[in-house]
Amino acid sequence: MSLRLNNIYLSIIGKPNSGKSTLFNLLLGKNISPVGDEYGLTKILYEEKFKYKEHNFTIVDTPGLRRRNKVIEENEKSRNAEVLKLMDKVDVIILLIDSKENLTKQDFRLADLSINRNKMLFFIFNKFDTIENKKEFKRNIKKFLTNSYSKYKMINIDFISAKYNRKISNVLNNIIKKDNLLSVQIQKTKLNKFLKDLDKKSSYPKIGKISVKPKYIVQLKNKLPNFKVFINTKNKIPSIFQRYFDNEFRKYFKLDGIPIKYEFIRSKNPYTN
Ligand SMILES: Nc1nc2c(ncn2[C@@H]2O[C@H](COP(=O)(O)OP(=O)(O)OP(=O)(O)O)[C@@H](O)[C@H]2O)c(=O)[nH]1
Ligand SMILES: [Mg+2]
């Protein structure tokens, strides 16, 4: 029997006062980072380790990030720069959102920053205890994100209450589950079957009268799931195709909520007829 000891490097980011330090302390079971209603309380990075199931987590609490145009003071600027640097290093990012405030532009800016860095991203709605109609709130959030956030498939969503220790293990279990998906290896035959099935559906986006089609896929050896996709055109590959392909691919292989890198190669491809 082999016990796989996984190391997961995790950071909590978000707007001031969303409850980052409360969650951080709860996960560690100690009061390390200061907590309170006073705004902008956390001023340095706090890095600690904890164990959950067979997994070693390293977790970092960060200062709240306000919208850029609100940040004038030099100290706050350099704190923000530190958080951005940290985001390059970690594997998983928890974007902690205050449910009372709902989603804001700043949350989406932070989400983009981590998606562009190919990080595994969790939208965690904290202070869920303050929401009266919980079912409706969840439904509305999910509906809003599916309809108006094109990167919806790349993220994970959960609802917690850090202060009252509710649903925290859901988040950790979900992180572990998704972390396992990162090492997915898809067999060649399955990749080819996917292309065949996609072809049968023939719902490819068109440029003019011509359908843009994938002809061949290979998985590259890499830390993150990474695929080379050969396309039947010499022209620039439209982003609508890239999104379409990503959606279908994730649906087929059940790979929602993790970063996937594609390299789309334009060619009249030599591998197929
Ligand atoms: N009702 C409720 N309040 C919470 C919850 N989590 C945190 N709070 C409260 O929210 C306030 C801010 O919590 P912090 O953990 O200091 O927030 P933070 O995100 O670390 O804030 P900064 O360090 O300033 O960015 C505190 O008064 C907490 O008690 C929650 O789940 N429910
Ligand atoms: Mg804090």
Short mmCIF file of C-alpha atoms in Angstrom, two decimals, residues 21-36 46 48 61 162-163:
data_model
loop_
_atom_site.label_atom_id
_atom_site.label_comp_id
_atom_site.label_asym_id
_atom_site.label_seq_id
_atom_site.Cartn_x
_atom_site.Cartn_y
_atom_site.Cartn_z
CA SER A 21 -7.81 35.74 8.60
CA THR A 22 -10.79 34.16 10.34
CA LEU A 23 -10.64 31.27 7.87
CA PHE A 24 -6.86 31.05 8.12
CA ASN A 25 -6.95 30.77 11.93
CA LEU A 26 -9.75 28.26 11.82
CA LEU A 27 -7.84 25.97 9.46
CA LEU A 28 -4.81 26.11 11.73
CA GLY A 29 -6.76 25.81 14.94
CA LYS A 30 -4.81 28.74 16.44
CA ASN A 31 -5.08 32.50 16.48
CA ILE A 32 -2.09 33.52 14.42
CA SER A 33 -3.41 36.27 12.18
CA PRO A 34 -5.28 39.23 13.74
CA VAL A 35 -9.02 39.29 13.12
CA GLY A 36 -11.52 42.08 13.51
CA TYR A 46 1.28 34.81 7.30
CA GLU A 48 1.76 28.25 8.15
CA ASP A 61 -3.08 34.64 4.71
CA ALA A 162 -15.61 30.74 8.71
CA LYS A 163 -16.72 32.36 11.94
#
